[in-house]
PDB file of C-alpha atoms in Angstrom:
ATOM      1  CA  UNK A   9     168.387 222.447  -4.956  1.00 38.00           C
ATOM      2  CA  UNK A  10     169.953 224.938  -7.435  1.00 37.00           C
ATOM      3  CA  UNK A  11     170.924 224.304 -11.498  1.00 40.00           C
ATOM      4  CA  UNK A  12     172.527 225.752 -14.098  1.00 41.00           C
ATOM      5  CA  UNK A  13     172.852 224.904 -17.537  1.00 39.00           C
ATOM      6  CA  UNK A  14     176.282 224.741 -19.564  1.00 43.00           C
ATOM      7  CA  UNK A  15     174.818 224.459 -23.753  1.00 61.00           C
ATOM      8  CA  UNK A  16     172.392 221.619 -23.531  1.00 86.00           C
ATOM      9  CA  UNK A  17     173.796 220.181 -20.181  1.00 92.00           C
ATOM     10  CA  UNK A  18     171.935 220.772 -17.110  1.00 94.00           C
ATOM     11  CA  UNK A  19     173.710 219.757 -13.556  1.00 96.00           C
ATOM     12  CA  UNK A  20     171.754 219.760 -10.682  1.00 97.00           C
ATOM     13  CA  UNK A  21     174.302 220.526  -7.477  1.00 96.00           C
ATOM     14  CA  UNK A  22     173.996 218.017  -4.690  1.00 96.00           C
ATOM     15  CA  UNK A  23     175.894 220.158  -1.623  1.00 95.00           C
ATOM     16  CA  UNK A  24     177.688 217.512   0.739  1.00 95.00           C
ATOM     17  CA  UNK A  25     176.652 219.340   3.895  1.00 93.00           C
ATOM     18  CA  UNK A  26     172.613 218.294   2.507  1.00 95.00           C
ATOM     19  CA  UNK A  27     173.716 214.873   2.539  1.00 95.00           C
ATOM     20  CA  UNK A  28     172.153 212.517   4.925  1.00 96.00           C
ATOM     21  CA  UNK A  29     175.361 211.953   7.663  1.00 94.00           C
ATOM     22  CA  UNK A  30     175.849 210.695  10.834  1.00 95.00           C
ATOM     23  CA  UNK A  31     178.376 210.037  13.236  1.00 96.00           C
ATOM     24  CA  UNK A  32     178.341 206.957  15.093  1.00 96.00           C
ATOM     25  CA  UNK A  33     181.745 207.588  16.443  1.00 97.00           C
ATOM     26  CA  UNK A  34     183.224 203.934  15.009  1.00 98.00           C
ATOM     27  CA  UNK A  35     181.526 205.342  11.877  1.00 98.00           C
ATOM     28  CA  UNK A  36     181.312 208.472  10.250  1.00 97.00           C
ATOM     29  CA  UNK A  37     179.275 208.134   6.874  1.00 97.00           C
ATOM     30  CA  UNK A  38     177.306 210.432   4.493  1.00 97.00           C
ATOM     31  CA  UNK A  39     173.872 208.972   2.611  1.00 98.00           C
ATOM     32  CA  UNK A  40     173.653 210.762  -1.068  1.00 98.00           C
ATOM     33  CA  UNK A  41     170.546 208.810  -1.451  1.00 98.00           C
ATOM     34  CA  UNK A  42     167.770 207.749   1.428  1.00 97.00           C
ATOM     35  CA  UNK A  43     169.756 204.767   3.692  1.00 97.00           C
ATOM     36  CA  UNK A  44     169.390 204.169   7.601  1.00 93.00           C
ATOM     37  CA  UNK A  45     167.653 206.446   8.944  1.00 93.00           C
ATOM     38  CA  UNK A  46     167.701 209.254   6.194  1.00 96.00           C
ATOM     39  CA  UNK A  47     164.832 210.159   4.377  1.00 96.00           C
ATOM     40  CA  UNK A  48     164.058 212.351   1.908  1.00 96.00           C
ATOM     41  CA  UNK A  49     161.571 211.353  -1.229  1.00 95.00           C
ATOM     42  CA  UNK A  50     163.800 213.682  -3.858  1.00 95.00           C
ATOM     43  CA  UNK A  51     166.672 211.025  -3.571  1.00 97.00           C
ATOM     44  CA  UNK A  52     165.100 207.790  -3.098  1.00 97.00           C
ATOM     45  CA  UNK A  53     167.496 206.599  -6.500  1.00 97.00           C
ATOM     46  CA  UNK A  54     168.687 207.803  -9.557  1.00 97.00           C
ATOM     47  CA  UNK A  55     168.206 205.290 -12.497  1.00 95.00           C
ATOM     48  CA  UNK A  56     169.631 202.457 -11.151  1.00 96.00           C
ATOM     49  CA  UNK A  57     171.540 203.559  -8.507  1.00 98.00           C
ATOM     50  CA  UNK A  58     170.605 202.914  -5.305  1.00 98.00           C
ATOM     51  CA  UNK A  59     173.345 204.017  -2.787  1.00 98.00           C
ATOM     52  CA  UNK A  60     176.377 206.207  -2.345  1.00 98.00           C
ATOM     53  CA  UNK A  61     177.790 206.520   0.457  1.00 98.00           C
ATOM     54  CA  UNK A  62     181.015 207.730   1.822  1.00 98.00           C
ATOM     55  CA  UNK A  63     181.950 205.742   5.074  1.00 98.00           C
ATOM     56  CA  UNK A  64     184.905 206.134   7.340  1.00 98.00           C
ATOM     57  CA  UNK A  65     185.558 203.496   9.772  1.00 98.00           C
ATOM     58  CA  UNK A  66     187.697 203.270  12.688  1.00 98.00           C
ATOM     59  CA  UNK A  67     189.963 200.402  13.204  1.00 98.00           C
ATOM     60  CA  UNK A  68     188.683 197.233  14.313  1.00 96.00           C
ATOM     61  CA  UNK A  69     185.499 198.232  13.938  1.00 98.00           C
ATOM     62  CA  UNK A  70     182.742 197.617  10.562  1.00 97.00           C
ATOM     63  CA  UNK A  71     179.859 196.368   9.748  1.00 97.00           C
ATOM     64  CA  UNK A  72     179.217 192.479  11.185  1.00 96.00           C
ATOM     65  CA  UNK A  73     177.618 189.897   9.455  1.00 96.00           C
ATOM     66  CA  UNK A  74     174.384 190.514   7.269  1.00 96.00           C
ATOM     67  CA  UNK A  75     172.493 189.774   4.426  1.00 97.00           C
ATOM     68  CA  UNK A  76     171.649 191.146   1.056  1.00 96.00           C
ATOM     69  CA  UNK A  77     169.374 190.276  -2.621  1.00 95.00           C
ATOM     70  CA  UNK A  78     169.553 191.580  -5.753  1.00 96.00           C
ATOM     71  CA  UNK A  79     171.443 194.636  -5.416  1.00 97.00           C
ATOM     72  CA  UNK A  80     174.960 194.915  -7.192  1.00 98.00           C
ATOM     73  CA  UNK A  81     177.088 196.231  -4.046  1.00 97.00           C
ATOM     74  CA  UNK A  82     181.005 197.540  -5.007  1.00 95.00           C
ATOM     75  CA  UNK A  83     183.143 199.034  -2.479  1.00 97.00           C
ATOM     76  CA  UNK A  84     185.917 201.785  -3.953  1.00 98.00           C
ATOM     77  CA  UNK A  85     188.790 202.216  -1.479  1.00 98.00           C
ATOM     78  CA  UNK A  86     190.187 205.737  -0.632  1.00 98.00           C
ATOM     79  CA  UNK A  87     192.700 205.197   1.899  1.00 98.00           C
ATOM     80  CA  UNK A  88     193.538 202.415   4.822  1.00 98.00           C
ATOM     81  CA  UNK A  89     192.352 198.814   3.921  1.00 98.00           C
ATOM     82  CA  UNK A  90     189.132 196.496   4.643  1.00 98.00           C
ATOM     83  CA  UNK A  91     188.146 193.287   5.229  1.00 98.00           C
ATOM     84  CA  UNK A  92     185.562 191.667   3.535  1.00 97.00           C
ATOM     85  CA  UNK A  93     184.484 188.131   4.563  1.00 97.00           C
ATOM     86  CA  UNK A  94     181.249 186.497   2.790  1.00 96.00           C
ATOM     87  CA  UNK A  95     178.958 182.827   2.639  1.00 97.00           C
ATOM     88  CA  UNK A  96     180.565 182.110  -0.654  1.00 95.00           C
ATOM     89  CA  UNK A  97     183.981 181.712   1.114  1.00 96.00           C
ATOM     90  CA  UNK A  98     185.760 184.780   0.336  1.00 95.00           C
ATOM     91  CA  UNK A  99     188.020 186.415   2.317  1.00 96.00           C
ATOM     92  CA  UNK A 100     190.066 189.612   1.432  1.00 96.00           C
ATOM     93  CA  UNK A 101     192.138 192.625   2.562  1.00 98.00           C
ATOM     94  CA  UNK A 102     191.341 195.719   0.103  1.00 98.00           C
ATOM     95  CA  UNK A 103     193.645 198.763   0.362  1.00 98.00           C
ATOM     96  CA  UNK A 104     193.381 202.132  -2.270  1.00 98.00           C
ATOM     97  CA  UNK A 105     192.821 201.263  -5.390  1.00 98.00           C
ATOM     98  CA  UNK A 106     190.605 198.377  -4.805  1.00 98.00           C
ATOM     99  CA  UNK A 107     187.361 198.189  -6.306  1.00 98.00           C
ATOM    100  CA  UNK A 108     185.513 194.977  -5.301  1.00 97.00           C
ATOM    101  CA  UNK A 109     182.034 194.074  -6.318  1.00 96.00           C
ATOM    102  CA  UNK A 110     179.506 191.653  -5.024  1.00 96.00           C
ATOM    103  CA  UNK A 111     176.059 190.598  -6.970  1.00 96.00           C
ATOM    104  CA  UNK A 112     174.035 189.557  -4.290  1.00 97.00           C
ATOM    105  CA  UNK A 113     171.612 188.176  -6.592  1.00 96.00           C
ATOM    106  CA  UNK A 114     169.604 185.136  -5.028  1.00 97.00           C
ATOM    107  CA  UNK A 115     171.032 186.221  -1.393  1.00 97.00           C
ATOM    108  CA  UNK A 116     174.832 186.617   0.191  1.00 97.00           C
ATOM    109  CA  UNK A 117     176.344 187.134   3.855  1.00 97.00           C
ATOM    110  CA  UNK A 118     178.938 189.604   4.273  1.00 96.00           C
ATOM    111  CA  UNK A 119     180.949 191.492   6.827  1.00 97.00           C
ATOM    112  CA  UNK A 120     183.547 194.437   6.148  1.00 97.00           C
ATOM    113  CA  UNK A 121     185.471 195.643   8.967  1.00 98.00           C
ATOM    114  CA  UNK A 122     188.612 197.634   9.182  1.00 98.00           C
ATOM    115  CA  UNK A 123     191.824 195.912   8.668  1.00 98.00           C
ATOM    116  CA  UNK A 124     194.883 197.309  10.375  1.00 97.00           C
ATOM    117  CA  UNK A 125     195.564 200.234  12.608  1.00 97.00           C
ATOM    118  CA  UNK A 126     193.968 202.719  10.544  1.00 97.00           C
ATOM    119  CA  UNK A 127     190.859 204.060   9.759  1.00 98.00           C
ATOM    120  CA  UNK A 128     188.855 202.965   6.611  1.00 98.00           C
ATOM    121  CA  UNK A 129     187.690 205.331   3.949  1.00 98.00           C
ATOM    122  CA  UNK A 130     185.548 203.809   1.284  1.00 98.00           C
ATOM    123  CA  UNK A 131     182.956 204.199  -0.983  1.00 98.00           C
ATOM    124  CA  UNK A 132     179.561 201.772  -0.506  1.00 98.00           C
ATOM    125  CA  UNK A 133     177.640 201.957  -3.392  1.00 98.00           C
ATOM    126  CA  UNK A 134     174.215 199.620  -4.715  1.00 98.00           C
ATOM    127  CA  UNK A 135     172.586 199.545  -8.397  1.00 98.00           C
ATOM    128  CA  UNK A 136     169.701 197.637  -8.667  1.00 97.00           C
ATOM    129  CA  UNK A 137     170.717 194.535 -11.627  1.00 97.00           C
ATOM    130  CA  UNK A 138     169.044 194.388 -15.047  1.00 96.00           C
ATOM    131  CA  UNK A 139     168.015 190.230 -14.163  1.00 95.00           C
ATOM    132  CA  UNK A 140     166.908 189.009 -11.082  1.00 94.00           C
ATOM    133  CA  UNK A 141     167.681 185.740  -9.655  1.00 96.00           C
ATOM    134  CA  UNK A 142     170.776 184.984 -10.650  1.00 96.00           C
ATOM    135  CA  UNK A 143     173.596 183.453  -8.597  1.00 97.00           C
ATOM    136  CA  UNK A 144     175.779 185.515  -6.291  1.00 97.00           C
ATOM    137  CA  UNK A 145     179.120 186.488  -7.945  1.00 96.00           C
ATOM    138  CA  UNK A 146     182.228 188.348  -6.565  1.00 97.00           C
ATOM    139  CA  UNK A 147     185.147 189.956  -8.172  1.00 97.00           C
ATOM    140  CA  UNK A 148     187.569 192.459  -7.419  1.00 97.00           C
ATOM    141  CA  UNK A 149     190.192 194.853  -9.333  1.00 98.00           C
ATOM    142  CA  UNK A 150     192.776 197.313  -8.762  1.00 97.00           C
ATOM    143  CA  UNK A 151     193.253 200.645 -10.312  1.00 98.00           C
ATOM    144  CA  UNK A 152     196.811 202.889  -9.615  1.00 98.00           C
ATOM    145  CA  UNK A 153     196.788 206.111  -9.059  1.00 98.00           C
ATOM    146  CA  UNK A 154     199.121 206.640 -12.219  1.00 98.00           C
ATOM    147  CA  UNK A 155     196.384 204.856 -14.323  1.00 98.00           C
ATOM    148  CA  UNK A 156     193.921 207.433 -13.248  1.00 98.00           C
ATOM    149  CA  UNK A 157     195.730 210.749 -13.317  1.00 98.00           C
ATOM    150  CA  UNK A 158     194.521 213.356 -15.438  1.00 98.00           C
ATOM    151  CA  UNK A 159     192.221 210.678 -17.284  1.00 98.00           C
ATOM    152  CA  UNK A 160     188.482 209.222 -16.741  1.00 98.00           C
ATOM    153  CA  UNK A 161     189.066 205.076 -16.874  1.00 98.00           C
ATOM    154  CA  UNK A 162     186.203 202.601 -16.572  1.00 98.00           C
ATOM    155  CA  UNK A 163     186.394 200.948 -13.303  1.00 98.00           C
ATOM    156  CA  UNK A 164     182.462 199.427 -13.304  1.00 98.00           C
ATOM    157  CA  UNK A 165     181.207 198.466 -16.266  1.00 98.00           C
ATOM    158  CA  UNK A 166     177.922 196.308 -17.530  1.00 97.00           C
ATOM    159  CA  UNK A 167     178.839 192.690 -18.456  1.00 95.00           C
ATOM    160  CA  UNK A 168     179.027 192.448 -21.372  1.00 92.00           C
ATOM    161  CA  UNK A 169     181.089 195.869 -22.418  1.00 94.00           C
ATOM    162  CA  UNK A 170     183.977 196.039 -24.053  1.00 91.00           C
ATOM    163  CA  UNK A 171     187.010 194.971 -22.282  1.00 94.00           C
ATOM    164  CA  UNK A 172     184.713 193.348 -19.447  1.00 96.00           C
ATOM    165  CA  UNK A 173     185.943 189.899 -18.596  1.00 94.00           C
ATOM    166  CA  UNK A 174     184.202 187.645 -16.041  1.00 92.00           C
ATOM    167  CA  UNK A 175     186.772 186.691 -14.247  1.00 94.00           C
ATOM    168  CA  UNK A 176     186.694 186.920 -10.422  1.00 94.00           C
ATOM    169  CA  UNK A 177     190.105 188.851 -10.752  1.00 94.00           C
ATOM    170  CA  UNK A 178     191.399 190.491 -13.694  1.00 91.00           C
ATOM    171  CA  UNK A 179     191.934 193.653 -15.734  1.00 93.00           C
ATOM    172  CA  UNK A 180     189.557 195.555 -16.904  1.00 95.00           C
ATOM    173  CA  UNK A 181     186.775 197.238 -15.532  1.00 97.00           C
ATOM    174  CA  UNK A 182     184.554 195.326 -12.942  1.00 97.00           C
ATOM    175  CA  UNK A 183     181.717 193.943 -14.532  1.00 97.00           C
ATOM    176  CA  UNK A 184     177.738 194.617 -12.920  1.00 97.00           C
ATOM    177  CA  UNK A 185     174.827 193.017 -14.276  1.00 96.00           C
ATOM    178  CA  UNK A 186     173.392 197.117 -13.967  1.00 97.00           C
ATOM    179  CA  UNK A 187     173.248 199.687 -16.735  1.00 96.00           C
ATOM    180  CA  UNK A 188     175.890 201.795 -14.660  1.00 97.00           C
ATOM    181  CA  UNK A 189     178.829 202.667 -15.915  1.00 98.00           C
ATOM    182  CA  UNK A 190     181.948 204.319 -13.447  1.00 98.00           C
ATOM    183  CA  UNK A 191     184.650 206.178 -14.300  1.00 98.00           C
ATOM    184  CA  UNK A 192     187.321 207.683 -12.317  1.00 98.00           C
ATOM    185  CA  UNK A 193     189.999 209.974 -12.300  1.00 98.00           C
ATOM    186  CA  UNK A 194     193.067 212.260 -10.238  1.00 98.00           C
ATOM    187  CA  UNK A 195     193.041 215.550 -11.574  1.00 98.00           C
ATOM    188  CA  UNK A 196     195.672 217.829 -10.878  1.00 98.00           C
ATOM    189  CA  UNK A 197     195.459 221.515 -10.716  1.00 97.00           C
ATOM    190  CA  UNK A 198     194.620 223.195 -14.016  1.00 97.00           C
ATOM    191  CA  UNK A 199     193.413 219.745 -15.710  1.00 97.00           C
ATOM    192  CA  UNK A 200     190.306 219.778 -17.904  1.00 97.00           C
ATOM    193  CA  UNK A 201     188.712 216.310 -18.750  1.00 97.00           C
ATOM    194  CA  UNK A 202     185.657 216.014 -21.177  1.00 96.00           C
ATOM    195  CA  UNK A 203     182.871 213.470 -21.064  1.00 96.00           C
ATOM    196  CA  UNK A 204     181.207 212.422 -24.157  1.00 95.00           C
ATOM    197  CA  UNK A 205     177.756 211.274 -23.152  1.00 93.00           C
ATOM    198  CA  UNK A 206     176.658 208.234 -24.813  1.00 90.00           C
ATOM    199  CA  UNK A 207     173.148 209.034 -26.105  1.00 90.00           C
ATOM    200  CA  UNK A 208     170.670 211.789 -26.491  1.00 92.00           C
ATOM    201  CA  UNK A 209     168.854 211.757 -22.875  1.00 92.00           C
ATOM    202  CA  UNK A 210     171.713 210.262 -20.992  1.00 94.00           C
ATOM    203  CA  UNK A 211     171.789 211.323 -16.959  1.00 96.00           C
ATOM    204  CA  UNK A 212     175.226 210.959 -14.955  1.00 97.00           C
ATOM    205  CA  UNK A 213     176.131 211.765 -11.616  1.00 98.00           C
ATOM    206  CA  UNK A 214     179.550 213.814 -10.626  1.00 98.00           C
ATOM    207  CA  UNK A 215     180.803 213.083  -6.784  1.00 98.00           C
ATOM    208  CA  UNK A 216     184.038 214.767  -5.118  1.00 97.00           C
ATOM    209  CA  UNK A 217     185.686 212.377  -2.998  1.00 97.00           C
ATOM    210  CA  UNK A 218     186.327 213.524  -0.044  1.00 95.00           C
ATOM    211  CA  UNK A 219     189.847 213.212   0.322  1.00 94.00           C
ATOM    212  CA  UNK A 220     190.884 215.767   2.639  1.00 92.00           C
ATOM    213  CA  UNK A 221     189.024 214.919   5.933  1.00 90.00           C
ATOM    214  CA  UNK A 222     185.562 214.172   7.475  1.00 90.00           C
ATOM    215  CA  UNK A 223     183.611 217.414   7.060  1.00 86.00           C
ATOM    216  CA  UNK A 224     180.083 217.383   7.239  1.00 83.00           C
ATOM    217  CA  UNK A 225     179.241 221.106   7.585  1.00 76.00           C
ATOM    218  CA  UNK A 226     181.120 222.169   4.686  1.00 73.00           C
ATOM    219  CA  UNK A 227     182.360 221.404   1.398  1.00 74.00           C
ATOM    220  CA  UNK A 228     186.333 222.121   1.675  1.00 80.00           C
ATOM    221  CA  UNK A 229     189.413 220.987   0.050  1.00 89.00           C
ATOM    222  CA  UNK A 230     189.227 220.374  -3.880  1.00 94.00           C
ATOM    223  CA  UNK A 231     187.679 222.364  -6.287  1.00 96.00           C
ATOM    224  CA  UNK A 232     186.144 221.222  -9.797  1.00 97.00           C
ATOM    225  CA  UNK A 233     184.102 223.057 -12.144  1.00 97.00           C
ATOM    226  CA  UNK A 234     181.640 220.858 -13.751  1.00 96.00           C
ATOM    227  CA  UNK A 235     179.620 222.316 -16.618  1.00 84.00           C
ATOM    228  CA  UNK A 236     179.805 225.730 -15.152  1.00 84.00           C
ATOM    229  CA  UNK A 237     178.779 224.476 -11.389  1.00 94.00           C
ATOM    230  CA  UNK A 238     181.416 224.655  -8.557  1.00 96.00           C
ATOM    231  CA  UNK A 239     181.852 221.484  -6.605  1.00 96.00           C
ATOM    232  CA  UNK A 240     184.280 221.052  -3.447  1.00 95.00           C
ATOM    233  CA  UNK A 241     185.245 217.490  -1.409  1.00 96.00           C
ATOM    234  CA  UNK A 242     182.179 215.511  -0.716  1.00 96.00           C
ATOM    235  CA  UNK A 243     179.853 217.656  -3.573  1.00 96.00           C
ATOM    236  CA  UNK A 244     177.871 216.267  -6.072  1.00 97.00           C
ATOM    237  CA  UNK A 245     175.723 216.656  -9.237  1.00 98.00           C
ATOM    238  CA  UNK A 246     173.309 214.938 -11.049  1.00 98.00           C
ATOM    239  CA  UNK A 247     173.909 216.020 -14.835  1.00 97.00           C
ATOM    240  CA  UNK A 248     170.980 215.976 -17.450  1.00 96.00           C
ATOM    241  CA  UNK A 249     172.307 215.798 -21.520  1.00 94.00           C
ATOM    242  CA  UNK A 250     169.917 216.478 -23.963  1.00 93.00           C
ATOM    243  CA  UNK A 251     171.497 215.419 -27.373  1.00 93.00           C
ATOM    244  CA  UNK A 252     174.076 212.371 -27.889  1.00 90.00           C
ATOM    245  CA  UNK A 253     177.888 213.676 -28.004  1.00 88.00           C
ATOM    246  CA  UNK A 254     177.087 216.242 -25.200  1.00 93.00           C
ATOM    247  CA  UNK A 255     180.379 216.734 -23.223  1.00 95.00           C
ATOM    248  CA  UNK A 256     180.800 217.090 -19.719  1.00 95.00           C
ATOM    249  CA  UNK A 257     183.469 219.136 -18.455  1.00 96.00           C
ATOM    250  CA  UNK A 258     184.982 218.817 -15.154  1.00 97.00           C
ATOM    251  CA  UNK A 259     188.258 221.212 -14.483  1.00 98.00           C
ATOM    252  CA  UNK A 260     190.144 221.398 -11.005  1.00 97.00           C
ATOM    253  CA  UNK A 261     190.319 224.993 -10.332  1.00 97.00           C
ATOM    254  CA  UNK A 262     191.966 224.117  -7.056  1.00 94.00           C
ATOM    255  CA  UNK A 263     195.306 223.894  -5.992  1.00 94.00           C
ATOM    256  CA  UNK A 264     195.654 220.484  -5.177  1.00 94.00           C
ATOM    257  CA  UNK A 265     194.271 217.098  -6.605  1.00 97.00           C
ATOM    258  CA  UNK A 266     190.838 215.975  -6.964  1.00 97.00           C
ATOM    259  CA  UNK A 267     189.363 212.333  -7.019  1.00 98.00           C
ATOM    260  CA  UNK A 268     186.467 212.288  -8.789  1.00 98.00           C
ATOM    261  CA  UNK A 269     183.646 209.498  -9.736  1.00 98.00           C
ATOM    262  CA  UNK A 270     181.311 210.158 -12.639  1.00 98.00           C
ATOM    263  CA  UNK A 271     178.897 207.557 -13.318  1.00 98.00           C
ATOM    264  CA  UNK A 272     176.847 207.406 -16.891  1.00 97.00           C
ATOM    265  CA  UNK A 273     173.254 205.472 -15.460  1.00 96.00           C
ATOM    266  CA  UNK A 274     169.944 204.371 -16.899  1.00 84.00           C
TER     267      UNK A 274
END
């Protein structure tokens, strides 16, 4: 791994072609952190997250039944729509937008599985929760496009935030019983966005969606400066702040739109 260092900010780049990846040919996914069969003991988490992974799925295909504990699991959808089906009775079609959230807590069944004629891509990603043992939960929210463009809005939040409702639908951002907080955004060309970190110490993590195809030997498409590092489609960085009201920059220096995730962790 490389840094660099933007006033007290330190990013760490995490190149999308070092990602764990496979292709299974009904899925094509890439492992940020250690899942399946990759390993490697410099990204076993960071704070409490667990997973991020960026799956695409062809149609009627997914992932079958299975179980989980104590892991807060949210799906963010990119494009097409899936189908989630779980032991709590739920059953629902996500398309973009979507961010849906289950707390596994004491234990949960679940399958997600393409709906429709077109491939799936989404987001998986797992924090580990503050309390253990506590009943399973679900809930689900949508974010437009227009609501994200050219701004950073909280679309995961810890219960217990402002604006966090417990509802099982609702406004807001989705609630998680993690210290994990996710914001998203659309920039366009020539946008800048600043970050205010919330304390002295604070870690985040910066990832490029992938947006303009399944490329796993190289980033390509979108281009964001973040604190002085270049990031394409499918790049990350984990971001170090020193002192509280920091600011993270990230600027698309590309010529077309870039969905980006920035998560403030513990």
């Amino acid at each position: 791994m490389s840094d660099s260092a933007t006033s007290s900010i330190k990013v760490v780049p995490r190149p999308s072609h070092e990602r764990g990846n496979a292709d299974y040919g009904w899925l094509k996914t890439f492992h940020t952190w250690n899942f399946a069969g990759y390993r490697d003991p410099r990204f076993e988490n960071f704070g409490s997250l667990r997973v991020l992974n960026e799956d695409r799925v062809t149609p009627e295909e997914g992932f079958g039944t299975h179980s989980h504990r104590e892991f807060e699991i949210f799906s963010y959808i990119v494009s097409g729509e899936l189908e989630h089906r779980d032991s709590m009775g739920n059953v629902e079609v996500m398309k973009r937008g979507d961010v849906q959230l289950t707390s596994a807590g004491t234990g949960i069944s679940h399958s997600e599985k393409t709906h429709g004629d077109r491939e799936v891509h989404f987001l998986q990603i797992w924090a580990t929760p503050s309390t253990k043992r506590l009943p399973p939960k679900y809930y689900t929210r949508h974010f437009t496009d227009a609501e994200k463009r050219d701004k950073l809005i909280r679309v995961v939040a810890p219960v217990g935030s402002d604006d966090v409702n417990n509802e099982r639908e609702g406004t807001g951002p989705t609630p998680v019983t993690s210290p994990v907080t996710l914001w998203a955004t659309i920039l366009s060309p020539g946008t800048d966005l600043k970050h205010r970190v919330p304390r002295a110490g604070a870690k985040a993590y910066v990832h490029v969606v992938q947006t303009s195809g399944h490329n796993p030997k190289a980033s390509t498409g979108a281009t964001v400066h973040v604190a002085g590092s270049q990031l394409r489609e499918g790049d990350g960085a984990f971001i170090y702040a020193e002192n509280e009201g920091d600011e993270i920059t990230l600027s698309n220096v590309g010529d077309g739109d870039a969905e980006v995730l920035l998560f403030d962790v513990e």
